[in-house]
Amino acid sequence: MTEKLDLYTLKTGAFPARYHDGSQVEGPVYGAQLMFTGPDAAIEVIGKKIRPYMFGQPTDNVEFVQLIENYERSILKHAGKLRKSPSDRVVFTGVWYHVDFGEEPRFEPYVIHVVSNDGQVSTSRYKLEMFDYDYPGEGFKGMLALEATSPGAICGFLKVEATRISRVREMSPETAGLKPLQGVIWYPAEDNDEDDLPIIVSRLFAVTASDQPPVYDVDVFPGEARNPHRAELEAALIEGSARGELTSRLEAAFSTIFSDDLSEADERWVLRTLSYSRFGVYRGELVLREKKLGPITLSELANSSTAKGTWFQVRYGDDIHEPLFASFDDDDRCGPRNEKVILEPRRVPVTDGELTFTLASEWTARGSGAKVRYLAGGPEPRLSW
């Protein structure tokens, strides 16, 4: 199929004219492929030159460059098989998948574009075994016959269906707080007689940077009931962040919304919004985030320190598991239980392998013979994008 689109990001292609002018009488058949969360990424191959892209732009991301070096021979071999002419450009487009600190990052391709010298683009579903983690067919959820024939109705229906089958609310507690799936890519059925149907991308949210919140599709994830004071806090926060200080406008906006009758939903929204800024809340007051020496509750650590999360460790008797890092979430910031978890400064830092922590909570029983504790004041892992 031929599409006019940005080759380096995942986008829905153009429907043929018959779907726009009403002459199409039958709906299409599409197959669903679950799509991992991550920035759009691509590998471009021209001759024997390989170039990585992320967020639609050339990138020198260290992990991405290393992955290409590790698989250079395989990438060139498969690109060579896809070309019809030596001058053809091959672009493998997908996402850079890394939401779990404990897992190695990887490139997940979904679409192959082959571009000829005259600009013609042939686009197809990625079903290769170019990487040793490729399993063609994995994550494919089957075919769906549609009754709709207008592009808007087709894309709308498929986005609703994507919400159902991708279960986007599930996530591992050891991730950076991002859901592992961001939606579904729909491929036209290969055995139909419509060879000009586009690939459809049902993206339920998008990521812009690893330290920024996902941008959710408001049609799929309706926003919480709007407090009339939210807009002013958002505007004041932008202004205060640009100036790098607690402005009088920001303090006034915070005082207005963070009142005694603050709803649970608004409290979570305020604390979550501030968590992506240099400002936080300490014992009801707006503060600049800083490194905390303790003693401090888990909620206070989440809401007022520069820490992005804590390490969580489990023990059974003398068997102590290695600590796992998890980014702060709404429960850490607002959960009543976490106000009772106190991280104390340790005169002798807690060590585990190469990790060293200056703050630690006491071991607390959690049932089935398990005890847990929180650790902070040490290194924090980072995502690779």
mmCIF file of C-alpha atoms in Angstrom:
data_model
loop_
_atom_site.group_PDB
_atom_site.id
_atom_site.type_symbol
_atom_site.label_atom_id
_atom_site.label_comp_id
_atom_site.label_asym_id
_atom_site.label_seq_id
_atom_site.Cartn_x
_atom_site.Cartn_y
_atom_site.Cartn_z
ATOM 1 C CA MET A 1 0.000 0.000 0.000
ATOM 2 C CA THR A 2 1.138 3.563 -0.612
ATOM 3 C CA GLU A 3 0.721 6.166 2.097
ATOM 4 C CA LYS A 4 1.818 9.749 2.572
ATOM 5 C CA LEU A 5 2.914 9.975 6.187
ATOM 6 C CA ASP A 6 5.827 10.624 8.469
ATOM 7 C CA LEU A 7 7.931 7.482 8.173
ATOM 8 C CA TYR A 8 9.610 7.849 11.559
ATOM 9 C CA THR A 9 6.520 7.920 13.793
ATOM 10 C CA LEU A 10 3.491 5.672 14.094
ATOM 11 C CA LYS A 11 0.558 7.393 12.403
ATOM 12 C CA THR A 12 -2.705 6.388 10.777
ATOM 13 C CA GLY A 13 -2.485 6.418 6.983
ATOM 14 C CA ALA A 14 -4.945 7.926 4.537
ATOM 15 C CA PHE A 15 -8.150 6.130 3.547
ATOM 16 C CA PRO A 16 -8.892 5.764 -0.176
ATOM 17 C CA ALA A 17 -11.435 8.162 -1.718
ATOM 18 C CA ARG A 18 -14.296 5.654 -1.734
ATOM 19 C CA TYR A 19 -14.333 5.676 2.073
ATOM 20 C CA HIS A 20 -14.719 9.468 2.038
ATOM 21 C CA ASP A 21 -17.304 9.926 -0.717
ATOM 22 C CA GLY A 22 -19.737 7.272 0.554
ATOM 23 C CA SER A 23 -19.305 4.819 -2.319
ATOM 24 C CA GLN A 24 -17.814 2.117 -0.062
ATOM 25 C CA VAL A 25 -20.672 -0.257 0.851
ATOM 26 C CA GLU A 26 -18.910 -2.766 3.115
ATOM 27 C CA GLY A 27 -16.825 -2.169 6.217
ATOM 28 C CA PRO A 28 -13.170 -3.263 6.324
ATOM 29 C CA VAL A 29 -11.569 -6.111 8.263
ATOM 30 C CA TYR A 30 -8.720 -5.265 10.621
ATOM 31 C CA GLY A 31 -6.417 -7.226 12.910
ATOM 32 C CA ALA A 32 -5.274 -5.907 16.298
ATOM 33 C CA GLN A 33 -1.654 -5.749 17.463
ATOM 34 C CA LEU A 34 -1.028 -4.587 21.041
ATOM 35 C CA MET A 35 1.365 -1.628 21.112
ATOM 36 C CA PHE A 36 3.947 -1.168 23.844
ATOM 37 C CA THR A 37 4.433 2.165 25.603
ATOM 38 C CA GLY A 38 7.379 4.307 24.631
ATOM 39 C CA PRO A 39 8.484 7.141 22.390
ATOM 40 C CA ASP A 40 8.039 6.592 18.666
ATOM 41 C CA ALA A 41 11.288 5.250 17.257
ATOM 42 C CA ALA A 42 12.608 4.076 13.914
ATOM 43 C CA ILE A 43 15.618 2.484 12.255
ATOM 44 C CA GLU A 44 16.415 3.827 8.795
ATOM 45 C CA VAL A 45 18.604 1.797 6.422
ATOM 46 C CA ILE A 46 20.085 3.372 3.300
ATOM 47 C CA GLY A 47 22.570 1.073 1.634
ATOM 48 C CA LYS A 48 24.740 -0.051 4.546
ATOM 49 C CA LYS A 49 24.174 3.056 6.592
ATOM 50 C CA ILE A 50 21.875 2.673 9.621
ATOM 51 C CA ARG A 51 20.435 5.650 11.483
ATOM 52 C CA PRO A 52 18.221 5.586 14.620
ATOM 53 C CA TYR A 53 15.307 7.972 15.189
ATOM 54 C CA MET A 54 13.369 8.809 18.342
ATOM 55 C CA PHE A 55 10.391 11.144 18.648
ATOM 56 C CA GLY A 56 10.597 11.475 14.858
ATOM 57 C CA GLN A 57 14.117 12.933 14.890
ATOM 58 C CA PRO A 58 17.620 11.472 14.446
ATOM 59 C CA THR A 59 18.986 10.436 17.827
ATOM 60 C CA ASP A 60 22.292 9.540 19.406
ATOM 61 C CA ASN A 61 20.620 7.717 22.313
ATOM 62 C CA VAL A 62 23.410 5.536 23.729
ATOM 63 C CA GLU A 63 21.293 2.431 24.336
ATOM 64 C CA PHE A 64 19.645 2.670 20.901
ATOM 65 C CA VAL A 65 23.014 3.048 19.166
ATOM 66 C CA GLN A 66 24.331 0.054 21.115
ATOM 67 C CA LEU A 67 21.326 -2.063 20.119
ATOM 68 C CA ILE A 68 21.902 -1.251 16.443
ATOM 69 C CA GLU A 69 25.564 -2.189 16.763
ATOM 70 C CA ASN A 70 24.592 -5.513 18.334
ATOM 71 C CA TYR A 71 22.147 -6.349 15.533
ATOM 72 C CA GLU A 72 23.809 -4.558 12.602
ATOM 73 C CA ARG A 73 24.286 -7.687 10.503
ATOM 74 C CA SER A 74 20.696 -8.828 10.994
ATOM 75 C CA ILE A 75 19.267 -5.360 10.253
ATOM 76 C CA LEU A 76 21.237 -5.032 7.014
ATOM 77 C CA LYS A 77 20.319 -8.565 5.932
ATOM 78 C CA HIS A 78 16.577 -8.058 6.385
ATOM 79 C CA ALA A 79 16.643 -4.578 4.836
ATOM 80 C CA GLY A 80 18.418 -6.033 1.817
ATOM 81 C CA LYS A 81 15.687 -8.635 1.339
ATOM 82 C CA LEU A 82 12.988 -5.947 1.471
ATOM 83 C CA ARG A 83 14.483 -3.693 -1.203
ATOM 84 C CA LYS A 84 13.306 -3.949 -4.778
ATOM 85 C CA SER A 85 16.142 -1.674 -5.884
ATOM 86 C CA PRO A 86 19.578 -1.048 -4.336
ATOM 87 C CA SER A 87 18.627 2.605 -3.912
ATOM 88 C CA ASP A 88 15.468 1.894 -1.888
ATOM 89 C CA ARG A 89 15.311 3.263 1.658
ATOM 90 C CA VAL A 90 13.970 0.915 4.365
ATOM 91 C CA VAL A 91 12.499 2.256 7.585
ATOM 92 C CA PHE A 92 11.477 0.029 10.488
ATOM 93 C CA THR A 93 9.097 2.078 12.652
ATOM 94 C CA GLY A 94 7.894 1.282 16.162
ATOM 95 C CA VAL A 95 8.561 2.354 19.749
ATOM 96 C CA TRP A 96 11.507 2.415 22.114
ATOM 97 C CA TYR A 97 10.218 0.190 24.908
ATOM 98 C CA HIS A 98 11.576 0.836 28.391
ATOM 99 C CA VAL A 99 9.100 1.389 31.241
ATOM 100 C CA ASP A 100 10.463 -1.132 33.748
ATOM 101 C CA PHE A 101 13.706 -0.228 35.492
ATOM 102 C CA GLY A 102 14.594 -3.898 35.888
ATOM 103 C CA GLU A 103 14.389 -4.708 32.165
ATOM 104 C CA GLU A 104 16.763 -3.952 29.311
ATOM 105 C CA PRO A 105 15.425 -1.388 26.790
ATOM 106 C CA ARG A 106 14.597 -2.563 23.302
ATOM 107 C CA PHE A 107 13.268 -1.401 19.968
ATOM 108 C CA GLU A 108 9.812 -2.812 19.148
ATOM 109 C CA PRO A 109 9.069 -2.450 15.405
ATOM 110 C CA TYR A 110 5.499 -2.564 14.106
ATOM 111 C CA VAL A 111 5.630 -1.172 10.568
ATOM 112 C CA ILE A 112 8.011 -1.486 7.615
ATOM 113 C CA HIS A 113 8.272 1.283 5.006
ATOM 114 C CA VAL A 114 10.170 0.766 1.766
ATOM 115 C CA VAL A 115 10.721 4.047 -0.092
ATOM 116 C CA SER A 116 11.744 4.135 -3.733
ATOM 117 C CA ASN A 117 13.737 6.875 -5.465
ATOM 118 C CA ASP A 118 10.571 8.438 -6.877
ATOM 119 C CA GLY A 119 9.049 8.750 -3.386
ATOM 120 C CA GLN A 120 6.623 5.826 -3.572
ATOM 121 C CA VAL A 121 6.137 4.205 -0.163
ATOM 122 C CA SER A 122 5.239 0.561 0.316
ATOM 123 C CA THR A 123 4.050 -0.075 3.879
ATOM 124 C CA SER A 124 3.511 -3.416 5.594
ATOM 125 C CA ARG A 125 3.195 -5.037 8.995
ATOM 126 C CA TYR A 126 6.438 -6.051 10.716
ATOM 127 C CA LYS A 127 6.509 -9.852 11.042
ATOM 128 C CA LEU A 128 10.236 -10.544 10.935
ATOM 129 C CA GLU A 129 12.683 -12.188 13.316
ATOM 130 C CA MET A 130 15.309 -9.488 12.974
ATOM 131 C CA PHE A 131 16.009 -9.344 16.709
ATOM 132 C CA ASP A 132 16.399 -12.341 18.985
ATOM 133 C CA TYR A 133 13.430 -11.167 21.061
ATOM 134 C CA ASP A 134 11.077 -11.128 18.043
ATOM 135 C CA TYR A 135 8.146 -13.554 18.154
ATOM 136 C CA PRO A 136 5.927 -12.929 15.101
ATOM 137 C CA GLY A 137 2.294 -13.096 16.116
ATOM 138 C CA GLU A 138 2.906 -12.338 19.785
ATOM 139 C CA GLY A 139 0.483 -9.663 20.974
ATOM 140 C CA PHE A 140 -1.786 -10.136 17.961
ATOM 141 C CA LYS A 141 -5.392 -10.258 19.169
ATOM 142 C CA GLY A 142 -7.199 -11.513 16.060
ATOM 143 C CA MET A 143 -9.358 -10.042 13.304
ATOM 144 C CA LEU A 144 -12.398 -7.778 13.511
ATOM 145 C CA ALA A 145 -14.947 -7.133 10.746
ATOM 146 C CA LEU A 146 -16.423 -3.618 10.873
ATOM 147 C CA GLU A 147 -19.770 -2.358 9.623
ATOM 148 C CA ALA A 148 -18.713 1.301 9.535
ATOM 149 C CA THR A 149 -17.518 2.718 6.210
ATOM 150 C CA SER A 150 -16.538 6.308 7.066
ATOM 151 C CA PRO A 151 -12.950 6.933 8.248
ATOM 152 C CA GLY A 152 -14.101 8.804 11.356
ATOM 153 C CA ALA A 153 -16.494 6.052 12.439
ATOM 154 C CA ILE A 154 -13.920 3.334 11.743
ATOM 155 C CA CYS A 155 -11.166 5.029 13.749
ATOM 156 C CA GLY A 156 -13.579 5.906 16.566
ATOM 157 C CA PHE A 157 -14.846 2.352 16.907
ATOM 158 C CA LEU A 158 -11.357 0.889 16.828
ATOM 159 C CA LYS A 159 -10.137 3.274 19.522
ATOM 160 C CA VAL A 160 -12.935 2.149 21.850
ATOM 161 C CA GLU A 161 -12.094 -1.463 21.060
ATOM 162 C CA ALA A 162 -8.411 -0.753 21.714
ATOM 163 C CA THR A 163 -9.307 0.424 25.218
ATOM 164 C CA ARG A 164 -11.011 -2.874 25.924
ATOM 165 C CA ILE A 165 -8.393 -5.268 24.615
ATOM 166 C CA SER A 166 -5.222 -3.517 25.776
ATOM 167 C CA ARG A 167 -6.194 -3.242 29.460
ATOM 168 C CA VAL A 168 -4.091 -0.085 29.660
ATOM 169 C CA ARG A 169 -4.658 0.431 33.376
ATOM 170 C CA GLU A 170 -2.474 -2.525 34.362
ATOM 171 C CA MET A 171 1.137 -1.856 35.261
ATOM 172 C CA SER A 172 3.954 -3.381 37.242
ATOM 173 C CA PRO A 173 4.722 -1.660 40.573
ATOM 174 C CA GLU A 174 8.397 -1.670 39.620
ATOM 175 C CA THR A 175 7.925 0.536 36.557
ATOM 176 C CA ALA A 176 8.440 4.239 36.089
ATOM 177 C CA GLY A 177 4.698 4.674 36.585
ATOM 178 C CA LEU A 178 3.874 4.194 32.912
ATOM 179 C CA LYS A 179 1.333 1.663 31.688
ATOM 180 C CA PRO A 180 3.076 -1.022 29.602
ATOM 181 C CA LEU A 181 0.611 -0.733 26.690
ATOM 182 C CA GLN A 182 -0.333 2.539 25.015
ATOM 183 C CA GLY A 183 -2.870 1.216 22.556
ATOM 184 C CA VAL A 184 -3.339 -0.937 19.479
ATOM 185 C CA ILE A 185 -2.128 -0.911 15.881
ATOM 186 C CA TRP A 186 -4.713 -2.200 13.421
ATOM 187 C CA TYR A 187 -3.538 -3.913 10.250
ATOM 188 C CA PRO A 188 -5.807 -4.478 7.221
ATOM 189 C CA ALA A 189 -6.639 -8.138 6.646
ATOM 190 C CA GLU A 190 -4.090 -9.589 4.258
ATOM 191 C CA ASP A 191 -6.541 -11.832 2.418
ATOM 192 C CA ASN A 192 -9.076 -9.192 1.386
ATOM 193 C CA ASP A 193 -9.263 -7.495 -1.999
ATOM 194 C CA GLU A 194 -8.615 -3.984 -0.636
ATOM 195 C CA ASP A 195 -4.875 -3.495 -0.906
ATOM 196 C CA ASP A 196 -5.004 0.266 -0.348
ATOM 197 C CA LEU A 197 -6.392 0.359 3.202
ATOM 198 C CA PRO A 198 -4.209 2.209 5.725
ATOM 199 C CA ILE A 199 -2.720 0.946 8.955
ATOM 200 C CA ILE A 200 -4.629 2.549 11.853
ATOM 201 C CA VAL A 201 -2.944 3.604 15.100
ATOM 202 C CA SER A 202 -5.283 3.709 18.123
ATOM 203 C CA ARG A 203 -3.078 5.545 20.603
ATOM 204 C CA LEU A 204 -4.777 5.930 23.981
ATOM 205 C CA PHE A 205 -2.034 8.124 25.385
ATOM 206 C CA ALA A 206 1.314 9.473 24.276
ATOM 207 C CA VAL A 207 4.642 9.998 26.005
ATOM 208 C CA THR A 208 6.748 13.089 25.432
ATOM 209 C CA ALA A 209 9.636 12.512 27.848
ATOM 210 C CA SER A 210 10.465 10.006 30.576
ATOM 211 C CA ASP A 211 10.179 12.678 33.277
ATOM 212 C CA GLN A 212 6.822 14.038 32.107
ATOM 213 C CA PRO A 213 3.314 12.591 32.562
ATOM 214 C CA PRO A 214 1.610 10.777 29.679
ATOM 215 C CA VAL A 215 -0.792 12.814 27.550
ATOM 216 C CA TYR A 216 -4.060 10.879 27.731
ATOM 217 C CA ASP A 217 -6.706 10.852 25.037
ATOM 218 C CA VAL A 218 -9.598 12.774 26.601
ATOM 219 C CA ASP A 219 -12.151 10.809 24.566
ATOM 220 C CA VAL A 220 -10.934 7.553 26.081
ATOM 221 C CA PHE A 221 -9.926 8.802 29.531
ATOM 222 C CA PRO A 222 -12.426 11.522 30.507
ATOM 223 C CA GLY A 223 -10.879 14.090 32.814
ATOM 224 C CA GLU A 224 -11.892 14.361 36.446
ATOM 225 C CA ALA A 225 -14.573 16.890 37.352
ATOM 226 C CA ARG A 226 -12.853 20.215 36.890
ATOM 227 C CA ASN A 227 -12.260 22.313 39.962
ATOM 228 C CA PRO A 228 -12.628 25.915 38.749
ATOM 229 C CA HIS A 229 -9.310 26.780 40.421
ATOM 230 C CA ARG A 230 -7.242 24.202 38.542
ATOM 231 C CA ALA A 231 -6.632 26.397 35.511
ATOM 232 C CA GLU A 232 -5.147 29.180 37.641
ATOM 233 C CA LEU A 233 -2.853 26.761 39.482
ATOM 234 C CA GLU A 234 -1.647 25.345 36.144
ATOM 235 C CA ALA A 235 -0.945 28.832 34.771
ATOM 236 C CA ALA A 236 0.770 29.946 37.989
ATOM 237 C CA LEU A 237 2.854 26.764 38.015
ATOM 238 C CA ILE A 238 4.109 27.424 34.483
ATOM 239 C CA GLU A 239 5.028 30.976 35.466
ATOM 240 C CA GLY A 240 6.708 29.911 38.722
ATOM 241 C CA SER A 241 8.646 27.137 36.991
ATOM 242 C CA ALA A 242 9.946 29.564 34.375
ATOM 243 C CA ARG A 243 11.143 31.930 37.111
ATOM 244 C CA GLY A 244 12.377 29.111 39.346
ATOM 245 C CA GLU A 245 10.759 30.504 42.473
ATOM 246 C CA LEU A 246 7.652 30.400 44.612
ATOM 247 C CA THR A 247 5.832 33.390 43.195
ATOM 248 C CA SER A 248 3.058 35.151 45.053
ATOM 249 C CA ARG A 249 0.671 34.112 42.284
ATOM 250 C CA LEU A 250 1.600 30.448 42.698
ATOM 251 C CA GLU A 251 1.256 30.591 46.487
ATOM 252 C CA ALA A 252 -2.144 32.275 46.162
ATOM 253 C CA ALA A 253 -3.361 29.730 43.600
ATOM 254 C CA PHE A 254 -2.204 26.879 45.787
ATOM 255 C CA SER A 255 -3.858 28.307 48.910
ATOM 256 C CA THR A 256 -7.107 28.755 47.017
ATOM 257 C CA ILE A 257 -7.364 25.179 45.794
ATOM 258 C CA PHE A 258 -5.620 23.377 48.672
ATOM 259 C CA SER A 259 -8.251 24.351 51.226
ATOM 260 C CA ASP A 260 -9.887 22.441 54.074
ATOM 261 C CA ASP A 261 -12.739 21.246 51.869
ATOM 262 C CA LEU A 262 -10.386 19.887 49.173
ATOM 263 C CA SER A 263 -11.874 16.767 47.580
ATOM 264 C CA GLU A 264 -9.847 13.552 47.343
ATOM 265 C CA ALA A 265 -9.819 13.801 43.548
ATOM 266 C CA ASP A 266 -8.509 17.385 43.647
ATOM 267 C CA GLU A 267 -5.875 16.519 46.251
ATOM 268 C CA ARG A 268 -4.546 13.735 44.058
ATOM 269 C CA TRP A 269 -4.596 16.031 41.025
ATOM 270 C CA VAL A 270 -2.695 18.822 42.829
ATOM 271 C CA LEU A 271 -0.021 16.533 44.241
ATOM 272 C CA ARG A 272 0.350 14.654 40.958
ATOM 273 C CA THR A 273 0.650 17.911 38.993
ATOM 274 C CA LEU A 274 3.261 19.305 41.370
ATOM 275 C CA SER A 275 5.232 16.036 41.232
ATOM 276 C CA TYR A 276 6.455 16.954 37.738
ATOM 277 C CA SER A 277 7.713 20.344 38.918
ATOM 278 C CA ARG A 278 10.312 21.693 41.334
ATOM 279 C CA PHE A 279 7.560 22.516 43.823
ATOM 280 C CA GLY A 280 5.973 20.265 46.409
ATOM 281 C CA VAL A 281 3.859 20.206 49.544
ATOM 282 C CA TYR A 282 5.216 19.756 53.060
ATOM 283 C CA ARG A 283 2.753 19.603 55.943
ATOM 284 C CA GLY A 284 0.185 21.591 54.020
ATOM 285 C CA GLU A 285 2.572 24.300 52.802
ATOM 286 C CA LEU A 286 3.855 24.863 49.274
ATOM 287 C CA VAL A 287 7.651 24.437 49.207
ATOM 288 C CA LEU A 288 10.591 24.078 46.857
ATOM 289 C CA ARG A 289 11.567 20.437 46.571
ATOM 290 C CA GLU A 290 14.868 19.524 48.186
ATOM 291 C CA LYS A 291 16.838 16.532 49.337
ATOM 292 C CA LYS A 292 15.417 15.303 52.629
ATOM 293 C CA LEU A 293 17.617 13.974 55.410
ATOM 294 C CA GLY A 294 14.797 12.573 57.560
ATOM 295 C CA PRO A 295 13.096 11.444 59.608
ATOM 296 C CA ILE A 296 10.274 11.759 57.095
ATOM 297 C CA THR A 297 7.109 9.884 56.223
ATOM 298 C CA LEU A 298 6.764 8.158 52.877
ATOM 299 C CA SER A 299 4.033 10.616 51.850
ATOM 300 C CA GLU A 300 6.198 13.604 52.816
ATOM 301 C CA LEU A 301 9.115 12.146 50.874
ATOM 302 C CA ALA A 302 6.924 11.735 47.796
ATOM 303 C CA ASN A 303 5.406 15.204 48.036
ATOM 304 C CA SER A 304 8.305 17.448 49.090
ATOM 305 C CA SER A 305 11.641 15.869 48.183
ATOM 306 C CA THR A 306 13.602 15.631 44.961
ATOM 307 C CA ALA A 307 13.357 11.826 45.112
ATOM 308 C CA LYS A 308 11.422 10.255 42.222
ATOM 309 C CA GLY A 309 10.594 7.080 44.137
ATOM 310 C CA THR A 310 11.813 4.605 46.747
ATOM 311 C CA TRP A 311 13.371 1.181 46.889
ATOM 312 C CA PHE A 312 11.188 -1.575 48.321
ATOM 313 C CA GLN A 313 12.723 -4.640 49.965
ATOM 314 C CA VAL A 314 11.174 -7.914 51.170
ATOM 315 C CA ARG A 315 12.576 -10.472 53.603
ATOM 316 C CA TYR A 316 11.532 -13.927 54.771
ATOM 317 C CA GLY A 317 13.462 -14.724 57.922
ATOM 318 C CA ASP A 318 17.136 -14.385 57.040
ATOM 319 C CA ASP A 319 16.395 -14.417 53.298
ATOM 320 C CA ILE A 320 16.489 -10.779 52.189
ATOM 321 C CA HIS A 321 15.498 -10.106 48.572
ATOM 322 C CA GLU A 322 17.305 -7.478 46.540
ATOM 323 C CA PRO A 323 15.576 -4.076 46.624
ATOM 324 C CA LEU A 324 13.355 -2.983 43.728
ATOM 325 C CA PHE A 325 12.793 0.626 42.721
ATOM 326 C CA ALA A 326 9.335 2.059 42.027
ATOM 327 C CA SER A 327 8.412 5.615 41.101
ATOM 328 C CA PHE A 328 5.987 7.432 43.379
ATOM 329 C CA ASP A 329 2.321 7.106 42.431
ATOM 330 C CA ASP A 330 -0.922 8.618 43.724
ATOM 331 C CA ASP A 331 -1.120 6.090 46.550
ATOM 332 C CA ASP A 332 2.371 7.017 47.750
ATOM 333 C CA ARG A 333 1.463 10.700 47.665
ATOM 334 C CA CYS A 334 -2.015 10.391 49.213
ATOM 335 C CA GLY A 335 -2.377 6.977 50.836
ATOM 336 C CA PRO A 336 -3.132 7.204 54.583
ATOM 337 C CA ARG A 337 -1.003 4.108 55.256
ATOM 338 C CA ASN A 338 2.070 5.852 53.890
ATOM 339 C CA GLU A 339 1.770 8.639 56.445
ATOM 340 C CA LYS A 340 2.704 6.012 59.040
ATOM 341 C CA VAL A 341 5.757 4.743 57.153
ATOM 342 C CA ILE A 342 8.721 6.714 58.497
ATOM 343 C CA LEU A 343 12.147 6.668 56.878
ATOM 344 C CA GLU A 344 14.849 7.383 59.444
ATOM 345 C CA PRO A 345 18.385 8.623 58.786
ATOM 346 C CA ARG A 346 20.949 5.861 59.283
ATOM 347 C CA ARG A 347 24.217 6.689 60.954
ATOM 348 C CA VAL A 348 25.641 3.652 59.190
ATOM 349 C CA PRO A 349 24.142 3.598 55.663
ATOM 350 C CA VAL A 350 22.231 0.523 54.562
ATOM 351 C CA THR A 351 24.063 -1.324 51.804
ATOM 352 C CA ASP A 352 22.898 -4.007 49.403
ATOM 353 C CA GLY A 353 25.424 -5.000 46.797
ATOM 354 C CA GLU A 354 26.510 -1.797 45.059
ATOM 355 C CA LEU A 355 23.544 0.171 46.450
ATOM 356 C CA THR A 356 23.847 2.431 49.482
ATOM 357 C CA PHE A 357 20.957 4.196 51.262
ATOM 358 C CA THR A 358 20.959 6.855 53.971
ATOM 359 C CA LEU A 359 17.242 6.556 54.780
ATOM 360 C CA ALA A 360 15.380 3.386 55.731
ATOM 361 C CA SER A 361 12.130 2.428 57.402
ATOM 362 C CA GLU A 362 11.801 -0.333 59.996
ATOM 363 C CA TRP A 363 10.926 -3.840 58.864
ATOM 364 C CA THR A 364 7.135 -4.243 58.961
ATOM 365 C CA ALA A 365 5.219 -7.529 58.888
ATOM 366 C CA ARG A 366 3.033 -8.024 55.792
ATOM 367 C CA GLY A 367 1.649 -11.532 56.339
ATOM 368 C CA SER A 368 2.769 -15.001 55.193
ATOM 369 C CA GLY A 369 5.976 -14.520 57.131
ATOM 370 C CA ALA A 370 7.090 -11.578 54.981
ATOM 371 C CA LYS A 371 8.504 -8.297 56.223
ATOM 372 C CA VAL A 372 9.070 -5.197 54.124
ATOM 373 C CA ARG A 373 10.945 -1.920 54.356
ATOM 374 C CA TYR A 374 11.487 1.204 52.248
ATOM 375 C CA LEU A 375 14.906 2.609 51.346
ATOM 376 C CA ALA A 376 15.836 6.059 50.021
ATOM 377 C CA GLY A 377 18.635 8.597 49.995
ATOM 378 C CA GLY A 378 20.580 6.549 47.471
ATOM 379 C CA PRO A 379 20.889 6.089 43.723
ATOM 380 C CA GLU A 380 17.817 6.115 41.510
ATOM 381 C CA PRO A 381 17.604 4.245 38.199
ATOM 382 C CA ARG A 382 16.670 6.129 35.074
ATOM 383 C CA LEU A 383 14.846 5.156 31.925
ATOM 384 C CA SER A 384 16.845 5.150 28.700
ATOM 385 C CA TRP A 385 14.940 7.935 26.943
#
